[in-house]
Amino acid sequence: RNTAVAHPAPEQAGARALAVALPTALAAIICFFHLGRFGLWEPDEARYAEIGTEMLALRGYLIPPLNYVIYIEKPPLLYWLTALSYRLFGIDQFAARFFVALSAVAAVAATAFFAFRTFSRRHALIAGAVLATIPLFAVMGQVLTTDMLLAALMTVATFALFLHWRDGGAWCWIAYVAIALGVLTKGPEAAILPILTIAI
């Protein structure tokens, strides 16, 4: 029995890297452009930014505080990431929005990778570029809310579940992690929607 492990040809690996890297770079340019140059302009932005600040001030990360009162309207993952970003970059608008912009870039990278894996390099380039340049997507990639982080995690979960259904392997574990993080971002819809999509 032949037990040799098949590896992708260097040309294929290079094509995949390029097909994912180009849309990802475009998304990074769009989402990080002037990220910290404008104030917190949407009510949720100010609320979530303040929660991260108070977590840092209180050195308490388990239960989110708002105006130094327990605030448990939503799960805490975005608040944790915001507090972590403040620790890394200091407390400002760029740090508050950093993980949201990173989530948008990750969603584009996942889309391009999935399109390459299931279709072709051309599809990957087009799909990633189209997603990165959708005006609402670009705007939400610079707004501190749970929506972009949830969208990115659900994107990864849905694609990974499909690849596991088609190819098997360890894709299901990537989906499980993404779903778990999605539930920690906004609740059970992060599990219901990807699983229902794949079930259909």
PDB file of C-alpha atoms in Angstrom:
ATOM      1  CA  ARG A   1       0.000   0.000   0.000  1.00  0.00           C
ATOM      2  CA  ASN A   2       1.297   3.449  -0.889  1.00  0.00           C
ATOM      3  CA  THR A   3       1.515   5.520   2.271  1.00  0.00           C
ATOM      4  CA  ALA A   4       3.197   8.561   0.758  1.00  0.00           C
ATOM      5  CA  VAL A   5       1.604  11.848   1.746  1.00  0.00           C
ATOM      6  CA  ALA A   6       0.545  13.993  -1.192  1.00  0.00           C
ATOM      7  CA  HIS A   7       1.729  17.581  -1.043  1.00  0.00           C
ATOM      8  CA  PRO A   8       0.503  20.398  -3.275  1.00  0.00           C
ATOM      9  CA  ALA A   9       2.821  21.300  -6.119  1.00  0.00           C
ATOM     10  CA  PRO A  10       4.910  24.450  -5.501  1.00  0.00           C
ATOM     11  CA  GLU A  11       3.085  26.210  -8.337  1.00  0.00           C
ATOM     12  CA  GLN A  12      -0.301  25.428  -6.788  1.00  0.00           C
ATOM     13  CA  ALA A  13       0.822  26.505  -3.319  1.00  0.00           C
ATOM     14  CA  GLY A  14       2.212  29.739  -4.745  1.00  0.00           C
ATOM     15  CA  ALA A  15      -0.970  30.415  -6.706  1.00  0.00           C
ATOM     16  CA  ARG A  16      -3.078  29.838  -3.599  1.00  0.00           C
ATOM     17  CA  ALA A  17      -0.892  32.126  -1.506  1.00  0.00           C
ATOM     18  CA  LEU A  18      -1.125  34.878  -4.105  1.00  0.00           C
ATOM     19  CA  ALA A  19      -4.869  34.434  -4.591  1.00  0.00           C
ATOM     20  CA  VAL A  20      -5.398  34.842  -0.848  1.00  0.00           C
ATOM     21  CA  ALA A  21      -2.702  37.452  -0.199  1.00  0.00           C
ATOM     22  CA  LEU A  22      -3.819  40.023  -2.778  1.00  0.00           C
ATOM     23  CA  PRO A  23      -7.450  40.397  -1.606  1.00  0.00           C
ATOM     24  CA  THR A  24      -6.274  40.232   2.010  1.00  0.00           C
ATOM     25  CA  ALA A  25      -3.807  43.073   1.409  1.00  0.00           C
ATOM     26  CA  LEU A  26      -6.545  45.109  -0.279  1.00  0.00           C
ATOM     27  CA  ALA A  27      -8.844  44.549   2.699  1.00  0.00           C
ATOM     28  CA  ALA A  28      -6.088  45.562   5.118  1.00  0.00           C
ATOM     29  CA  ILE A  29      -5.485  48.800   3.231  1.00  0.00           C
ATOM     30  CA  ILE A  30      -9.198  49.636   3.192  1.00  0.00           C
ATOM     31  CA  CYS A  31      -9.996  48.645   6.781  1.00  0.00           C
ATOM     32  CA  PHE A  32      -6.906  50.102   8.464  1.00  0.00           C
ATOM     33  CA  PHE A  33      -6.850  53.345   6.457  1.00  0.00           C
ATOM     34  CA  HIS A  34      -7.363  56.260   8.902  1.00  0.00           C
ATOM     35  CA  LEU A  35      -8.653  53.740  11.449  1.00  0.00           C
ATOM     36  CA  GLY A  36      -7.792  55.921  14.417  1.00  0.00           C
ATOM     37  CA  ARG A  37      -8.208  59.338  12.824  1.00  0.00           C
ATOM     38  CA  PHE A  38     -11.889  59.882  13.631  1.00  0.00           C
ATOM     39  CA  GLY A  39     -13.777  59.812  16.894  1.00  0.00           C
ATOM     40  CA  LEU A  40     -16.192  57.230  18.216  1.00  0.00           C
ATOM     41  CA  TRP A  41     -19.286  58.255  16.301  1.00  0.00           C
ATOM     42  CA  GLU A  42     -21.788  55.431  16.850  1.00  0.00           C
ATOM     43  CA  PRO A  43     -23.429  54.752  20.252  1.00  0.00           C
ATOM     44  CA  ASP A  44     -22.246  51.132  20.412  1.00  0.00           C
ATOM     45  CA  GLU A  45     -18.664  52.215  19.672  1.00  0.00           C
ATOM     46  CA  ALA A  46     -18.548  54.481  22.700  1.00  0.00           C
ATOM     47  CA  ARG A  47     -20.178  51.841  24.890  1.00  0.00           C
ATOM     48  CA  TYR A  48     -17.874  49.010  23.866  1.00  0.00           C
ATOM     49  CA  ALA A  49     -14.784  51.198  24.007  1.00  0.00           C
ATOM     50  CA  GLU A  50     -15.668  52.282  27.517  1.00  0.00           C
ATOM     51  CA  ILE A  51     -16.213  48.697  28.661  1.00  0.00           C
ATOM     52  CA  GLY A  52     -12.707  47.784  27.498  1.00  0.00           C
ATOM     53  CA  THR A  53     -11.295  50.826  29.286  1.00  0.00           C
ATOM     54  CA  GLU A  54     -13.038  49.954  32.543  1.00  0.00           C
ATOM     55  CA  MET A  55     -11.896  46.331  32.342  1.00  0.00           C
ATOM     56  CA  LEU A  56      -8.351  47.594  32.092  1.00  0.00           C
ATOM     57  CA  ALA A  57      -8.816  50.101  34.924  1.00  0.00           C
ATOM     58  CA  LEU A  58     -10.402  47.546  37.249  1.00  0.00           C
ATOM     59  CA  ARG A  59      -8.069  44.716  36.164  1.00  0.00           C
ATOM     60  CA  GLY A  60     -11.167  42.542  36.055  1.00  0.00           C
ATOM     61  CA  TYR A  61     -11.883  40.713  32.823  1.00  0.00           C
ATOM     62  CA  LEU A  62     -14.453  38.074  33.700  1.00  0.00           C
ATOM     63  CA  ILE A  63     -17.582  40.241  33.899  1.00  0.00           C
ATOM     64  CA  PRO A  64     -17.859  43.345  31.678  1.00  0.00           C
ATOM     65  CA  PRO A  65     -18.519  46.659  33.472  1.00  0.00           C
ATOM     66  CA  LEU A  66     -20.170  49.781  32.033  1.00  0.00           C
ATOM     67  CA  ASN A  67     -20.079  52.934  34.160  1.00  0.00           C
ATOM     68  CA  TYR A  68     -18.524  50.564  36.698  1.00  0.00           C
ATOM     69  CA  VAL A  69     -21.745  48.538  36.919  1.00  0.00           C
ATOM     70  CA  ILE A  70     -22.060  44.925  35.686  1.00  0.00           C
ATOM     71  CA  TYR A  71     -23.067  44.905  32.007  1.00  0.00           C
ATOM     72  CA  ILE A  72     -24.088  41.496  30.679  1.00  0.00           C
ATOM     73  CA  GLU A  73     -26.279  42.317  27.690  1.00  0.00           C
ATOM     74  CA  LYS A  74     -23.886  40.543  25.309  1.00  0.00           C
ATOM     75  CA  PRO A  75     -21.146  37.926  25.590  1.00  0.00           C
ATOM     76  CA  PRO A  76     -17.696  39.281  26.433  1.00  0.00           C
ATOM     77  CA  LEU A  77     -15.307  38.297  23.599  1.00  0.00           C
ATOM     78  CA  LEU A  78     -15.255  41.696  21.880  1.00  0.00           C
ATOM     79  CA  TYR A  79     -14.741  43.427  25.233  1.00  0.00           C
ATOM     80  CA  TRP A  80     -11.822  41.123  26.020  1.00  0.00           C
ATOM     81  CA  LEU A  81     -10.246  41.813  22.639  1.00  0.00           C
ATOM     82  CA  THR A  82     -10.721  45.561  23.062  1.00  0.00           C
ATOM     83  CA  ALA A  83      -9.064  45.475  26.483  1.00  0.00           C
ATOM     84  CA  LEU A  84      -6.204  43.401  25.027  1.00  0.00           C
ATOM     85  CA  SER A  85      -5.793  45.906  22.224  1.00  0.00           C
ATOM     86  CA  TYR A  86      -5.591  48.735  24.751  1.00  0.00           C
ATOM     87  CA  ARG A  87      -2.826  46.844  26.531  1.00  0.00           C
ATOM     88  CA  LEU A  88      -0.925  46.441  23.255  1.00  0.00           C
ATOM     89  CA  PHE A  89      -1.408  49.861  21.664  1.00  0.00           C
ATOM     90  CA  GLY A  90      -2.661  52.216  24.364  1.00  0.00           C
ATOM     91  CA  ILE A  91      -6.151  53.596  24.790  1.00  0.00           C
ATOM     92  CA  ASP A  92      -7.245  55.353  21.610  1.00  0.00           C
ATOM     93  CA  GLN A  93      -9.598  54.954  18.658  1.00  0.00           C
ATOM     94  CA  PHE A  94      -7.141  52.839  16.672  1.00  0.00           C
ATOM     95  CA  ALA A  95      -6.779  50.337  19.501  1.00  0.00           C
ATOM     96  CA  ALA A  96     -10.537  50.259  20.093  1.00  0.00           C
ATOM     97  CA  ARG A  97     -11.198  49.317  16.457  1.00  0.00           C
ATOM     98  CA  PHE A  98      -8.102  47.184  15.809  1.00  0.00           C
ATOM     99  CA  PHE A  99      -9.674  43.740  16.243  1.00  0.00           C
ATOM    100  CA  VAL A 100     -12.770  44.762  14.283  1.00  0.00           C
ATOM    101  CA  ALA A 101     -10.606  45.741  11.304  1.00  0.00           C
ATOM    102  CA  LEU A 102      -8.578  42.554  11.744  1.00  0.00           C
ATOM    103  CA  SER A 103     -11.815  40.552  11.700  1.00  0.00           C
ATOM    104  CA  ALA A 104     -12.824  42.116   8.379  1.00  0.00           C
ATOM    105  CA  VAL A 105      -9.425  41.274   6.896  1.00  0.00           C
ATOM    106  CA  ALA A 106      -9.755  37.699   8.190  1.00  0.00           C
ATOM    107  CA  ALA A 107     -13.207  37.374   6.600  1.00  0.00           C
ATOM    108  CA  VAL A 108     -11.790  38.423   3.228  1.00  0.00           C
ATOM    109  CA  ALA A 109      -8.865  36.015   3.589  1.00  0.00           C
ATOM    110  CA  ALA A 110     -11.251  33.159   4.466  1.00  0.00           C
ATOM    111  CA  THR A 111     -13.469  33.988   1.495  1.00  0.00           C
ATOM    112  CA  ALA A 112     -10.545  34.067  -0.932  1.00  0.00           C
ATOM    113  CA  PHE A 113      -9.140  30.813   0.460  1.00  0.00           C
ATOM    114  CA  PHE A 114     -12.505  29.076   0.211  1.00  0.00           C
ATOM    115  CA  ALA A 115     -13.070  30.306  -3.345  1.00  0.00           C
ATOM    116  CA  PHE A 116      -9.626  29.059  -4.356  1.00  0.00           C
ATOM    117  CA  ARG A 117     -10.173  25.720  -2.666  1.00  0.00           C
ATOM    118  CA  THR A 118     -13.587  25.136  -4.228  1.00  0.00           C
ATOM    119  CA  PHE A 119     -13.284  26.964  -7.566  1.00  0.00           C
ATOM    120  CA  SER A 120     -10.114  28.606  -8.911  1.00  0.00           C
ATOM    121  CA  ARG A 121      -7.511  31.300  -8.423  1.00  0.00           C
ATOM    122  CA  ARG A 122      -9.579  33.706 -10.525  1.00  0.00           C
ATOM    123  CA  HIS A 123     -12.648  33.104  -8.378  1.00  0.00           C
ATOM    124  CA  ALA A 124     -10.577  33.677  -5.239  1.00  0.00           C
ATOM    125  CA  LEU A 125      -9.235  36.997  -6.466  1.00  0.00           C
ATOM    126  CA  ILE A 126     -12.657  38.219  -7.542  1.00  0.00           C
ATOM    127  CA  ALA A 127     -14.540  37.007  -4.457  1.00  0.00           C
ATOM    128  CA  GLY A 128     -12.008  38.496  -2.055  1.00  0.00           C
ATOM    129  CA  ALA A 129     -11.803  41.805  -3.909  1.00  0.00           C
ATOM    130  CA  VAL A 130     -15.578  42.122  -4.195  1.00  0.00           C
ATOM    131  CA  LEU A 131     -16.096  41.476  -0.476  1.00  0.00           C
ATOM    132  CA  ALA A 132     -13.327  43.877   0.545  1.00  0.00           C
ATOM    133  CA  THR A 133     -14.766  46.717  -1.554  1.00  0.00           C
ATOM    134  CA  ILE A 134     -18.456  46.396  -0.647  1.00  0.00           C
ATOM    135  CA  PRO A 135     -19.121  49.839   0.921  1.00  0.00           C
ATOM    136  CA  LEU A 136     -21.081  48.559   3.926  1.00  0.00           C
ATOM    137  CA  PHE A 137     -18.477  45.858   4.624  1.00  0.00           C
ATOM    138  CA  ALA A 138     -15.667  48.436   4.445  1.00  0.00           C
ATOM    139  CA  VAL A 139     -17.520  50.785   6.781  1.00  0.00           C
ATOM    140  CA  MET A 140     -18.364  48.067   9.312  1.00  0.00           C
ATOM    141  CA  GLY A 141     -14.706  47.037   9.266  1.00  0.00           C
ATOM    142  CA  GLN A 142     -13.993  50.366  10.966  1.00  0.00           C
ATOM    143  CA  VAL A 143     -16.830  50.467  13.484  1.00  0.00           C
ATOM    144  CA  LEU A 144     -16.474  48.991  16.971  1.00  0.00           C
ATOM    145  CA  THR A 145     -19.459  46.655  17.147  1.00  0.00           C
ATOM    146  CA  THR A 146     -19.846  42.900  17.475  1.00  0.00           C
ATOM    147  CA  ASP A 147     -21.167  42.540  13.919  1.00  0.00           C
ATOM    148  CA  MET A 148     -17.897  42.256  11.992  1.00  0.00           C
ATOM    149  CA  LEU A 149     -16.276  39.885  14.470  1.00  0.00           C
ATOM    150  CA  LEU A 150     -19.400  37.698  14.387  1.00  0.00           C
ATOM    151  CA  ALA A 151     -19.536  37.793  10.578  1.00  0.00           C
ATOM    152  CA  ALA A 152     -15.894  36.758  10.279  1.00  0.00           C
ATOM    153  CA  LEU A 153     -16.285  33.843  12.691  1.00  0.00           C
ATOM    154  CA  MET A 154     -19.487  32.641  11.025  1.00  0.00           C
ATOM    155  CA  THR A 155     -17.774  32.873   7.635  1.00  0.00           C
ATOM    156  CA  VAL A 156     -14.914  30.685   8.830  1.00  0.00           C
ATOM    157  CA  ALA A 157     -17.324  28.253  10.517  1.00  0.00           C
ATOM    158  CA  THR A 158     -19.545  27.861   7.451  1.00  0.00           C
ATOM    159  CA  PHE A 159     -16.654  27.382   5.041  1.00  0.00           C
ATOM    160  CA  ALA A 160     -14.901  24.928   7.368  1.00  0.00           C
ATOM    161  CA  LEU A 161     -18.068  22.882   7.827  1.00  0.00           C
ATOM    162  CA  PHE A 162     -18.511  22.679   4.065  1.00  0.00           C
ATOM    163  CA  LEU A 163     -14.893  21.618   3.530  1.00  0.00           C
ATOM    164  CA  HIS A 164     -15.258  18.989   6.238  1.00  0.00           C
ATOM    165  CA  TRP A 165     -18.427  17.685   4.579  1.00  0.00           C
ATOM    166  CA  ARG A 166     -16.658  17.544   1.223  1.00  0.00           C
ATOM    167  CA  ASP A 167     -13.092  16.581   2.149  1.00  0.00           C
ATOM    168  CA  GLY A 168     -13.150  15.326   5.723  1.00  0.00           C
ATOM    169  CA  GLY A 169     -10.068  15.878   7.818  1.00  0.00           C
ATOM    170  CA  ALA A 170      -9.676  18.385  10.624  1.00  0.00           C
ATOM    171  CA  TRP A 171     -11.869  21.119   9.131  1.00  0.00           C
ATOM    172  CA  CYS A 172     -14.598  20.370  11.661  1.00  0.00           C
ATOM    173  CA  TRP A 173     -12.310  21.429  14.512  1.00  0.00           C
ATOM    174  CA  ILE A 174     -11.715  24.804  12.883  1.00  0.00           C
ATOM    175  CA  ALA A 175     -15.492  25.148  12.561  1.00  0.00           C
ATOM    176  CA  TYR A 176     -16.037  24.203  16.213  1.00  0.00           C
ATOM    177  CA  VAL A 177     -13.533  26.800  17.428  1.00  0.00           C
ATOM    178  CA  ALA A 178     -15.038  29.489  15.200  1.00  0.00           C
ATOM    179  CA  ILE A 179     -18.551  28.660  16.395  1.00  0.00           C
ATOM    180  CA  ALA A 180     -17.475  28.732  20.041  1.00  0.00           C
ATOM    181  CA  LEU A 181     -15.819  32.119  19.592  1.00  0.00           C
ATOM    182  CA  GLY A 182     -18.885  33.339  17.712  1.00  0.00           C
ATOM    183  CA  VAL A 183     -21.147  32.338  20.600  1.00  0.00           C
ATOM    184  CA  LEU A 184     -18.805  34.262  22.905  1.00  0.00           C
ATOM    185  CA  THR A 185     -19.217  37.244  20.575  1.00  0.00           C
ATOM    186  CA  LYS A 186     -22.974  37.545  20.211  1.00  0.00           C
ATOM    187  CA  GLY A 187     -24.799  34.387  21.207  1.00  0.00           C
ATOM    188  CA  PRO A 188     -26.299  31.177  19.798  1.00  0.00           C
ATOM    189  CA  GLU A 189     -26.900  32.501  16.272  1.00  0.00           C
ATOM    190  CA  ALA A 190     -23.186  31.921  15.691  1.00  0.00           C
ATOM    191  CA  ALA A 191     -23.900  28.187  15.987  1.00  0.00           C
ATOM    192  CA  ILE A 192     -27.419  28.026  14.559  1.00  0.00           C
ATOM    193  CA  LEU A 193     -26.806  29.761  11.223  1.00  0.00           C
ATOM    194  CA  PRO A 194     -23.660  27.875  10.030  1.00  0.00           C
ATOM    195  CA  ILE A 195     -25.016  24.483  11.157  1.00  0.00           C
ATOM    196  CA  LEU A 196     -28.444  25.134   9.611  1.00  0.00           C
ATOM    197  CA  THR A 197     -26.824  26.252   6.344  1.00  0.00           C
ATOM    198  CA  ILE A 198     -24.739  23.089   6.083  1.00  0.00           C
ATOM    199  CA  ALA A 199     -27.665  20.893   7.129  1.00  0.00           C
ATOM    200  CA  ILE A 200     -29.778  22.328   4.302  1.00  0.00           C
TER     201      ILE A 200
END
